[in-house]
Amino acid sequence: MRNCRNAVYKKLSMPNNYNGIAKIYDAVSRIVFQHSIIKAQVYLIQLITNNDKVLIVGGGTGWILEEISKLNKQNISVVYVEKSSAMIRLAKKRNYKNIKANFAEEAIEDYHPTEEFNVIITPFLFDNFLQDKIEIVFNKLDTFLKPNSIWLYADFVNDKQGKKIWQQILLKTMYLFFRITANIETHELVNMRPYFKEKYQLLSEQFYYSGFIQAVAYRKIK
Ligand SMILES: C[S@@+](CC[C@H](N)C(=O)[O-])C[C@H]1O[C@@H](n2cnc3c(N)ncnc32)[C@H](O)[C@@H]1O
């Protein structure tokens, strides 16, 4: 009994555990961000072309699979790496008939692919991590991506100069909410641009929600 309780406690206290909020995640995100999170990712996936091998990390409930499916491209295969078992369960129920999807229920830190990818999508993933983990995950994902391929990155913008006070307040509120509901490990948004600077060329970018949400497409040049 005690072991069982310990196991449950350990699982609940696992960092970045979205299981408890998986069912309400999309509704909350849509109420707060008025579809900007979806628009940012729909903008990015337009860059997917026929025969692409796509890696999605932290895709959440899987609505992005339906959006990729709607593109009606030929021969798209997707590997969906998602740490939350509840998120994976929801994603598997999605209607993504014309793409081939394989699911890996694990943290990206532990994932070992058997192939390289033409497209990597990290939608609101890095905002979960402490700087040390960001470095590890970024470098790892970089090795999975073929040269000349694309990395589609969507996340929040940290207005470090504090020009937009409402953004600072919203960011703090979000981190508090996810600390309580998902035991998120960090409380600070790291600027990811320097990570891409050396090996990636900016292809296109778009901002949403008065500049608080960014969607950036990069091409790997080295
Ligand atoms: C903020 S949510 C974003 C969900 C979705 N991309 C969206 O935009 O609606 C972050 C997602 O990343 C997943 N996640 C967190 N850490 C992860 C890790 N280390 N490896 C894989 N997925 C992770 C969470 O389970 C969650 O589904």
PDB file of C-alpha atoms and ligand atoms in Angstrom:
ATOM      1  CA  MET A   1       0.000   0.000   0.000  1.00  0.00           C
ATOM      2  CA  ARG A   2       2.776   2.361   1.014  1.00  0.00           C
ATOM      3  CA  ASN A   3       4.825   1.444  -2.081  1.00  0.00           C
ATOM      4  CA  CYS A   4       1.785   2.039  -4.221  1.00  0.00           C
ATOM      5  CA  ARG A   5       1.242   5.468  -2.629  1.00  0.00           C
ATOM      6  CA  ASN A   6       4.896   6.310  -3.144  1.00  0.00           C
ATOM      7  CA  ALA A   7       4.678   5.311  -6.804  1.00  0.00           C
ATOM      8  CA  VAL A   8       1.594   7.500  -7.332  1.00  0.00           C
ATOM      9  CA  TYR A   9       3.261  10.387  -5.521  1.00  0.00           C
ATOM     10  CA  LYS A  10       6.426   9.978  -7.598  1.00  0.00           C
ATOM     11  CA  LYS A  11       4.436  10.030 -10.813  1.00  0.00           C
ATOM     12  CA  LEU A  12       2.436  13.116  -9.794  1.00  0.00           C
ATOM     13  CA  SER A  13       5.561  14.969  -8.748  1.00  0.00           C
ATOM     14  CA  MET A  14       7.353  14.186 -12.031  1.00  0.00           C
ATOM     15  CA  PRO A  15       8.334  17.485 -13.665  1.00  0.00           C
ATOM     16  CA  ASN A  16       6.474  18.635 -16.796  1.00  0.00           C
ATOM     17  CA  ASN A  17       3.658  16.157 -16.275  1.00  0.00           C
ATOM     18  CA  TYR A  18       0.688  17.227 -18.407  1.00  0.00           C
ATOM     19  CA  ASN A  19      -1.426  14.142 -17.693  1.00  0.00           C
ATOM     20  CA  GLY A  20      -3.688  15.906 -15.214  1.00  0.00           C
ATOM     21  CA  ILE A  21      -4.598  18.726 -17.584  1.00  0.00           C
ATOM     22  CA  ALA A  22      -4.528  16.917 -20.939  1.00  0.00           C
ATOM     23  CA  LYS A  23      -8.322  16.873 -21.286  1.00  0.00           C
ATOM     24  CA  ILE A  24      -8.779  20.582 -20.636  1.00  0.00           C
ATOM     25  CA  TYR A  25      -5.522  21.798 -22.191  1.00  0.00           C
ATOM     26  CA  ASP A  26      -6.897  22.790 -25.605  1.00  0.00           C
ATOM     27  CA  ALA A  27      -9.972  24.481 -24.154  1.00  0.00           C
ATOM     28  CA  VAL A  28      -7.857  26.572 -21.763  1.00  0.00           C
ATOM     29  CA  SER A  29      -5.386  27.469 -24.505  1.00  0.00           C
ATOM     30  CA  ARG A  30      -8.201  28.515 -26.851  1.00  0.00           C
ATOM     31  CA  ILE A  31      -9.947  30.627 -24.217  1.00  0.00           C
ATOM     32  CA  VAL A  32      -6.758  32.432 -23.202  1.00  0.00           C
ATOM     33  CA  PHE A  33      -5.043  32.759 -26.581  1.00  0.00           C
ATOM     34  CA  GLN A  34      -8.032  32.883 -28.925  1.00  0.00           C
ATOM     35  CA  HIS A  35      -6.656  30.348 -31.415  1.00  0.00           C
ATOM     36  CA  SER A  36      -3.292  32.124 -31.768  1.00  0.00           C
ATOM     37  CA  ILE A  37      -1.493  28.946 -30.709  1.00  0.00           C
ATOM     38  CA  ILE A  38      -3.235  27.074 -33.504  1.00  0.00           C
ATOM     39  CA  LYS A  39      -2.718  29.821 -36.086  1.00  0.00           C
ATOM     40  CA  ALA A  40       1.025  29.907 -35.357  1.00  0.00           C
ATOM     41  CA  GLN A  41       1.393  26.170 -35.984  1.00  0.00           C
ATOM     42  CA  VAL A  42      -0.917  26.100 -38.998  1.00  0.00           C
ATOM     43  CA  TYR A  43       1.243  28.841 -40.514  1.00  0.00           C
ATOM     44  CA  LEU A  44       4.402  26.775 -39.978  1.00  0.00           C
ATOM     45  CA  ILE A  45       3.147  23.451 -41.309  1.00  0.00           C
ATOM     46  CA  GLN A  46       2.456  25.014 -44.722  1.00  0.00           C
ATOM     47  CA  LEU A  47       6.171  24.359 -45.302  1.00  0.00           C
ATOM     48  CA  ILE A  48       5.666  20.594 -45.202  1.00  0.00           C
ATOM     49  CA  THR A  49       6.012  19.041 -48.646  1.00  0.00           C
ATOM     50  CA  ASN A  50       5.367  15.616 -50.201  1.00  0.00           C
ATOM     51  CA  ASN A  51       7.419  12.698 -48.835  1.00  0.00           C
ATOM     52  CA  ASP A  52       8.546  14.585 -45.728  1.00  0.00           C
ATOM     53  CA  LYS A  53       9.527  12.670 -42.622  1.00  0.00           C
ATOM     54  CA  VAL A  54       8.313  14.828 -39.765  1.00  0.00           C
ATOM     55  CA  LEU A  55       9.243  14.695 -36.087  1.00  0.00           C
ATOM     56  CA  ILE A  56       6.804  16.419 -33.714  1.00  0.00           C
ATOM     57  CA  VAL A  57       7.963  16.848 -30.137  1.00  0.00           C
ATOM     58  CA  GLY A  58       5.452  17.791 -27.448  1.00  0.00           C
ATOM     59  CA  GLY A  59       2.518  17.957 -29.839  1.00  0.00           C
ATOM     60  CA  GLY A  60      -0.026  17.728 -27.019  1.00  0.00           C
ATOM     61  CA  THR A  61      -3.521  16.453 -27.805  1.00  0.00           C
ATOM     62  CA  GLY A  62      -2.693  15.886 -31.471  1.00  0.00           C
ATOM     63  CA  TRP A  63      -4.841  18.479 -33.252  1.00  0.00           C
ATOM     64  CA  ILE A  64      -1.720  19.309 -35.266  1.00  0.00           C
ATOM     65  CA  LEU A  65      -1.915  15.839 -36.858  1.00  0.00           C
ATOM     66  CA  GLU A  66      -5.350  16.694 -38.230  1.00  0.00           C
ATOM     67  CA  GLU A  67      -4.026  19.990 -39.575  1.00  0.00           C
ATOM     68  CA  ILE A  68      -1.124  18.244 -41.313  1.00  0.00           C
ATOM     69  CA  SER A  69      -3.540  15.699 -42.712  1.00  0.00           C
ATOM     70  CA  LYS A  70      -5.676  18.520 -44.148  1.00  0.00           C
ATOM     71  CA  LEU A  71      -2.696  19.714 -46.202  1.00  0.00           C
ATOM     72  CA  ASN A  72      -3.317  16.689 -48.421  1.00  0.00           C
ATOM     73  CA  LYS A  73       0.353  16.044 -49.139  1.00  0.00           C
ATOM     74  CA  GLN A  74       1.586  12.727 -50.444  1.00  0.00           C
ATOM     75  CA  ASN A  75       3.473  10.187 -48.380  1.00  0.00           C
ATOM     76  CA  ILE A  76       3.920  12.131 -45.144  1.00  0.00           C
ATOM     77  CA  SER A  77       5.191  10.181 -42.170  1.00  0.00           C
ATOM     78  CA  VAL A  78       5.178  11.566 -38.661  1.00  0.00           C
ATOM     79  CA  VAL A  79       6.912  10.436 -35.498  1.00  0.00           C
ATOM     80  CA  TYR A  80       5.066  11.917 -32.526  1.00  0.00           C
ATOM     81  CA  VAL A  81       7.216  12.053 -29.401  1.00  0.00           C
ATOM     82  CA  GLU A  82       5.167  13.097 -26.404  1.00  0.00           C
ATOM     83  CA  LYS A  83       5.977  12.604 -22.744  1.00  0.00           C
ATOM     84  CA  SER A  84       2.393  12.592 -21.480  1.00  0.00           C
ATOM     85  CA  SER A  85       0.501   9.317 -21.810  1.00  0.00           C
ATOM     86  CA  ALA A  86      -2.829  11.182 -21.566  1.00  0.00           C
ATOM     87  CA  MET A  87      -1.821  13.498 -24.417  1.00  0.00           C
ATOM     88  CA  ILE A  88      -0.764  10.508 -26.545  1.00  0.00           C
ATOM     89  CA  ARG A  89      -4.098   8.770 -25.876  1.00  0.00           C
ATOM     90  CA  LEU A  90      -5.974  11.824 -27.137  1.00  0.00           C
ATOM     91  CA  ALA A  91      -3.660  12.230 -30.126  1.00  0.00           C
ATOM     92  CA  LYS A  92      -4.173   8.629 -31.255  1.00  0.00           C
ATOM     93  CA  LYS A  93      -7.939   9.251 -31.489  1.00  0.00           C
ATOM     94  CA  ARG A  94      -7.478  12.089 -33.982  1.00  0.00           C
ATOM     95  CA  ASN A  95      -8.554  11.884 -37.584  1.00  0.00           C
ATOM     96  CA  TYR A  96      -5.293  11.927 -39.573  1.00  0.00           C
ATOM     97  CA  LYS A  97      -6.128   9.352 -42.231  1.00  0.00           C
ATOM     98  CA  ASN A  98      -3.757  10.348 -45.015  1.00  0.00           C
ATOM     99  CA  ILE A  99      -0.572  10.517 -42.976  1.00  0.00           C
ATOM    100  CA  LYS A 100       1.367   7.712 -41.370  1.00  0.00           C
ATOM    101  CA  ALA A 101       1.909   8.415 -37.681  1.00  0.00           C
ATOM    102  CA  ASN A 102       4.008   6.547 -35.138  1.00  0.00           C
ATOM    103  CA  PHE A 103       3.806   7.471 -31.491  1.00  0.00           C
ATOM    104  CA  ALA A 104       6.601   7.394 -28.933  1.00  0.00           C
ATOM    105  CA  GLU A 105       5.403   7.904 -25.391  1.00  0.00           C
ATOM    106  CA  GLU A 106       8.579   9.223 -23.861  1.00  0.00           C
ATOM    107  CA  ALA A 107      10.539  12.332 -23.042  1.00  0.00           C
ATOM    108  CA  ILE A 108      12.550  13.573 -25.984  1.00  0.00           C
ATOM    109  CA  GLU A 109      15.667  13.296 -23.800  1.00  0.00           C
ATOM    110  CA  ASP A 110      15.215   9.505 -23.842  1.00  0.00           C
ATOM    111  CA  TYR A 111      14.139   9.089 -27.454  1.00  0.00           C
ATOM    112  CA  HIS A 112      16.437   7.358 -29.948  1.00  0.00           C
ATOM    113  CA  PRO A 113      15.238   7.567 -33.545  1.00  0.00           C
ATOM    114  CA  THR A 114      15.950   4.974 -36.193  1.00  0.00           C
ATOM    115  CA  GLU A 115      15.924   7.544 -38.994  1.00  0.00           C
ATOM    116  CA  GLU A 116      16.685  11.178 -39.773  1.00  0.00           C
ATOM    117  CA  PHE A 117      13.976  13.772 -40.438  1.00  0.00           C
ATOM    118  CA  ASN A 118      13.281  16.475 -43.041  1.00  0.00           C
ATOM    119  CA  VAL A 119      11.107  18.485 -40.669  1.00  0.00           C
ATOM    120  CA  ILE A 120      11.174  18.947 -36.915  1.00  0.00           C
ATOM    121  CA  ILE A 121       8.321  20.704 -35.126  1.00  0.00           C
ATOM    122  CA  THR A 122       8.705  21.914 -31.546  1.00  0.00           C
ATOM    123  CA  PRO A 123       5.420  23.637 -30.664  1.00  0.00           C
ATOM    124  CA  PHE A 124       5.551  25.279 -27.247  1.00  0.00           C
ATOM    125  CA  LEU A 125       8.072  22.701 -26.051  1.00  0.00           C
ATOM    126  CA  PHE A 126      11.140  24.691 -25.006  1.00  0.00           C
ATOM    127  CA  ASP A 127       9.119  26.950 -22.689  1.00  0.00           C
ATOM    128  CA  ASN A 128       8.904  23.912 -20.393  1.00  0.00           C
ATOM    129  CA  PHE A 129      12.629  23.490 -19.860  1.00  0.00           C
ATOM    130  CA  LEU A 130      15.425  24.835 -17.722  1.00  0.00           C
ATOM    131  CA  GLN A 131      18.435  26.126 -19.653  1.00  0.00           C
ATOM    132  CA  ASP A 132      20.498  22.948 -19.123  1.00  0.00           C
ATOM    133  CA  LYS A 133      17.788  20.794 -20.624  1.00  0.00           C
ATOM    134  CA  ILE A 134      17.244  23.222 -23.480  1.00  0.00           C
ATOM    135  CA  GLU A 135      20.892  22.789 -24.498  1.00  0.00           C
ATOM    136  CA  ILE A 136      20.664  19.010 -24.363  1.00  0.00           C
ATOM    137  CA  VAL A 137      17.362  18.812 -26.238  1.00  0.00           C
ATOM    138  CA  PHE A 138      18.327  21.393 -28.858  1.00  0.00           C
ATOM    139  CA  ASN A 139      21.622  19.654 -29.656  1.00  0.00           C
ATOM    140  CA  LYS A 140      19.948  16.280 -29.737  1.00  0.00           C
ATOM    141  CA  LEU A 141      17.211  17.396 -32.119  1.00  0.00           C
ATOM    142  CA  ASP A 142      19.786  19.073 -34.328  1.00  0.00           C
ATOM    143  CA  THR A 143      21.468  15.700 -34.875  1.00  0.00           C
ATOM    144  CA  PHE A 144      18.123  14.177 -35.971  1.00  0.00           C
ATOM    145  CA  LEU A 145      17.644  16.726 -38.752  1.00  0.00           C
ATOM    146  CA  LYS A 146      19.128  16.228 -42.217  1.00  0.00           C
ATOM    147  CA  PRO A 147      21.127  19.140 -43.692  1.00  0.00           C
ATOM    148  CA  ASN A 148      18.968  21.609 -45.617  1.00  0.00           C
ATOM    149  CA  SER A 149      15.905  20.488 -43.708  1.00  0.00           C
ATOM    150  CA  ILE A 150      13.553  22.667 -41.704  1.00  0.00           C
ATOM    151  CA  TRP A 151      12.857  23.250 -38.058  1.00  0.00           C
ATOM    152  CA  LEU A 152       9.460  24.741 -37.254  1.00  0.00           C
ATOM    153  CA  TYR A 153       9.526  26.483 -33.911  1.00  0.00           C
ATOM    154  CA  ALA A 154       6.568  28.072 -32.146  1.00  0.00           C
ATOM    155  CA  ASP A 155       6.609  29.563 -28.670  1.00  0.00           C
ATOM    156  CA  PHE A 156       6.024  32.593 -26.519  1.00  0.00           C
ATOM    157  CA  VAL A 157       8.158  35.717 -26.735  1.00  0.00           C
ATOM    158  CA  ASN A 158       9.843  36.984 -23.622  1.00  0.00           C
ATOM    159  CA  ASP A 159       9.800  40.747 -23.703  1.00  0.00           C
ATOM    160  CA  LYS A 160      12.918  41.108 -21.543  1.00  0.00           C
ATOM    161  CA  GLN A 161      12.883  44.904 -21.675  1.00  0.00           C
ATOM    162  CA  GLY A 162       9.490  44.708 -20.010  1.00  0.00           C
ATOM    163  CA  LYS A 163       7.980  47.123 -22.509  1.00  0.00           C
ATOM    164  CA  LYS A 164       4.776  45.160 -22.507  1.00  0.00           C
ATOM    165  CA  ILE A 165       3.813  44.776 -18.883  1.00  0.00           C
ATOM    166  CA  TRP A 166       0.727  42.685 -19.702  1.00  0.00           C
ATOM    167  CA  GLN A 167       2.976  40.086 -21.370  1.00  0.00           C
ATOM    168  CA  GLN A 168       5.178  39.854 -18.270  1.00  0.00           C
ATOM    169  CA  ILE A 169       2.109  39.406 -16.081  1.00  0.00           C
ATOM    170  CA  LEU A 170       0.564  36.816 -18.406  1.00  0.00           C
ATOM    171  CA  LEU A 171       3.839  34.898 -18.602  1.00  0.00           C
ATOM    172  CA  LYS A 172       4.166  34.824 -14.808  1.00  0.00           C
ATOM    173  CA  THR A 173       0.528  33.729 -14.454  1.00  0.00           C
ATOM    174  CA  MET A 174       1.030  30.949 -17.023  1.00  0.00           C
ATOM    175  CA  TYR A 175       4.124  29.640 -15.281  1.00  0.00           C
ATOM    176  CA  LEU A 176       2.272  29.663 -11.960  1.00  0.00           C
ATOM    177  CA  PHE A 177      -0.691  27.829 -13.520  1.00  0.00           C
ATOM    178  CA  PHE A 178       1.544  25.161 -15.087  1.00  0.00           C
ATOM    179  CA  ARG A 179       3.625  24.862 -11.910  1.00  0.00           C
ATOM    180  CA  ILE A 180       0.424  23.968 -10.026  1.00  0.00           C
ATOM    181  CA  THR A 181      -1.195  21.790 -12.705  1.00  0.00           C
ATOM    182  CA  ALA A 182       1.777  20.185 -14.485  1.00  0.00           C
ATOM    183  CA  ASN A 183       4.684  20.662 -12.074  1.00  0.00           C
ATOM    184  CA  ILE A 184       6.525  22.502 -14.816  1.00  0.00           C
ATOM    185  CA  GLU A 185      10.247  22.605 -14.005  1.00  0.00           C
ATOM    186  CA  THR A 186      11.019  26.193 -14.976  1.00  0.00           C
ATOM    187  CA  HIS A 187       9.588  29.632 -14.373  1.00  0.00           C
ATOM    188  CA  GLU A 188      11.576  31.494 -16.999  1.00  0.00           C
ATOM    189  CA  LEU A 189      11.252  31.690 -20.749  1.00  0.00           C
ATOM    190  CA  VAL A 190      14.609  31.337 -22.488  1.00  0.00           C
ATOM    191  CA  ASN A 191      15.278  33.178 -25.749  1.00  0.00           C
ATOM    192  CA  MET A 192      15.898  30.414 -28.305  1.00  0.00           C
ATOM    193  CA  ARG A 193      17.191  32.594 -31.153  1.00  0.00           C
ATOM    194  CA  PRO A 194      20.884  32.308 -30.178  1.00  0.00           C
ATOM    195  CA  TYR A 195      20.613  28.513 -30.388  1.00  0.00           C
ATOM    196  CA  PHE A 196      19.546  28.651 -34.010  1.00  0.00           C
ATOM    197  CA  LYS A 197      21.978  31.411 -34.961  1.00  0.00           C
ATOM    198  CA  GLU A 198      25.029  29.347 -35.828  1.00  0.00           C
ATOM    199  CA  LYS A 199      23.642  26.522 -37.930  1.00  0.00           C
ATOM    200  CA  TYR A 200      20.236  27.749 -39.072  1.00  0.00           C
ATOM    201  CA  GLN A 201      18.959  30.333 -41.503  1.00  0.00           C
ATOM    202  CA  LEU A 202      15.701  32.126 -40.781  1.00  0.00           C
ATOM    203  CA  LEU A 203      13.215  31.289 -43.535  1.00  0.00           C
ATOM    204  CA  SER A 204      10.100  33.069 -42.336  1.00  0.00           C
ATOM    205  CA  GLU A 205       8.426  34.236 -39.167  1.00  0.00           C
ATOM    206  CA  GLN A 206       5.058  35.470 -38.023  1.00  0.00           C
ATOM    207  CA  PHE A 207       3.819  36.924 -34.746  1.00  0.00           C
ATOM    208  CA  TYR A 208       0.453  36.483 -33.054  1.00  0.00           C
ATOM    209  CA  TYR A 209      -1.411  37.712 -29.992  1.00  0.00           C
ATOM    210  CA  SER A 210       0.056  41.237 -30.182  1.00  0.00           C
ATOM    211  CA  GLY A 211       3.569  39.874 -30.588  1.00  0.00           C
ATOM    212  CA  PHE A 212       3.449  37.491 -27.622  1.00  0.00           C
ATOM    213  CA  ILE A 213       3.506  34.347 -29.765  1.00  0.00           C
ATOM    214  CA  GLN A 214       6.077  33.640 -32.447  1.00  0.00           C
ATOM    215  CA  ALA A 215       6.154  31.108 -35.262  1.00  0.00           C
ATOM    216  CA  VAL A 216       9.571  30.779 -36.840  1.00  0.00           C
ATOM    217  CA  ALA A 217      10.749  28.544 -39.666  1.00  0.00           C
ATOM    218  CA  TYR A 218      14.469  27.797 -39.890  1.00  0.00           C
ATOM    219  CA  ARG A 219      16.526  25.931 -42.460  1.00  0.00           C
ATOM    220  CA  LYS A 220      19.521  23.898 -41.303  1.00  0.00           C
ATOM    221  CA  ILE A 221      22.543  25.137 -43.237  1.00  0.00           C
ATOM    222  CA  LYS A 222      25.423  23.336 -41.502  1.00  0.00           C
TER     223      LYS A 222
HETATM  224  C1  LIG B   1       2.741  23.541 -23.472  1.00  0.00           C
HETATM  225  S1  LIG B   1       2.251  21.956 -24.044  1.00  0.00           S
HETATM  226  C2  LIG B   1       2.047  22.254 -25.796  1.00  0.00           C
HETATM  227  C3  LIG B   1       1.107  21.296 -26.459  1.00  0.00           C
HETATM  228  C4  LIG B   1       0.896  21.525 -27.972  1.00  0.00           C
HETATM  229  N1  LIG B   1       2.153  21.591 -28.669  1.00  0.00           N
HETATM  230  C5  LIG B   1       0.081  22.746 -28.267  1.00  0.00           C
HETATM  231  O1  LIG B   1       0.621  23.708 -28.769  1.00  0.00           O
HETATM  232  O2  LIG B   1      -1.143  22.702 -28.033  1.00  0.00           O
HETATM  233  C6  LIG B   1       3.769  21.092 -23.982  1.00  0.00           C
HETATM  234  C7  LIG B   1       3.694  19.645 -24.385  1.00  0.00           C
HETATM  235  O3  LIG B   1       5.015  19.122 -24.382  1.00  0.00           O
HETATM  236  C8  LIG B   1       5.018  17.854 -23.736  1.00  0.00           C
HETATM  237  N2  LIG B   1       6.363  17.657 -23.145  1.00  0.00           N
HETATM  238  C9  LIG B   1       6.877  18.279 -22.062  1.00  0.00           C
HETATM  239  N3  LIG B   1       8.130  17.876 -21.843  1.00  0.00           N
HETATM  240  C10 LIG B   1       8.410  16.963 -22.809  1.00  0.00           C
HETATM  241  C11 LIG B   1       9.560  16.186 -23.117  1.00  0.00           C
HETATM  242  N4  LIG B   1      10.655  16.251 -22.372  1.00  0.00           N
HETATM  243  N5  LIG B   1       9.505  15.374 -24.204  1.00  0.00           N
HETATM  244  C12 LIG B   1       8.371  15.286 -24.966  1.00  0.00           C
HETATM  245  N6  LIG B   1       7.267  16.002 -24.704  1.00  0.00           N
HETATM  246  C13 LIG B   1       7.276  16.834 -23.651  1.00  0.00           C
HETATM  247  C14 LIG B   1       3.922  17.956 -22.710  1.00  0.00           C
HETATM  248  O4  LIG B   1       3.461  16.679 -22.318  1.00  0.00           O
HETATM  249  C15 LIG B   1       2.876  18.791 -23.447  1.00  0.00           C
HETATM  250  O5  LIG B   1       1.998  17.979 -24.184  1.00  0.00           O
END
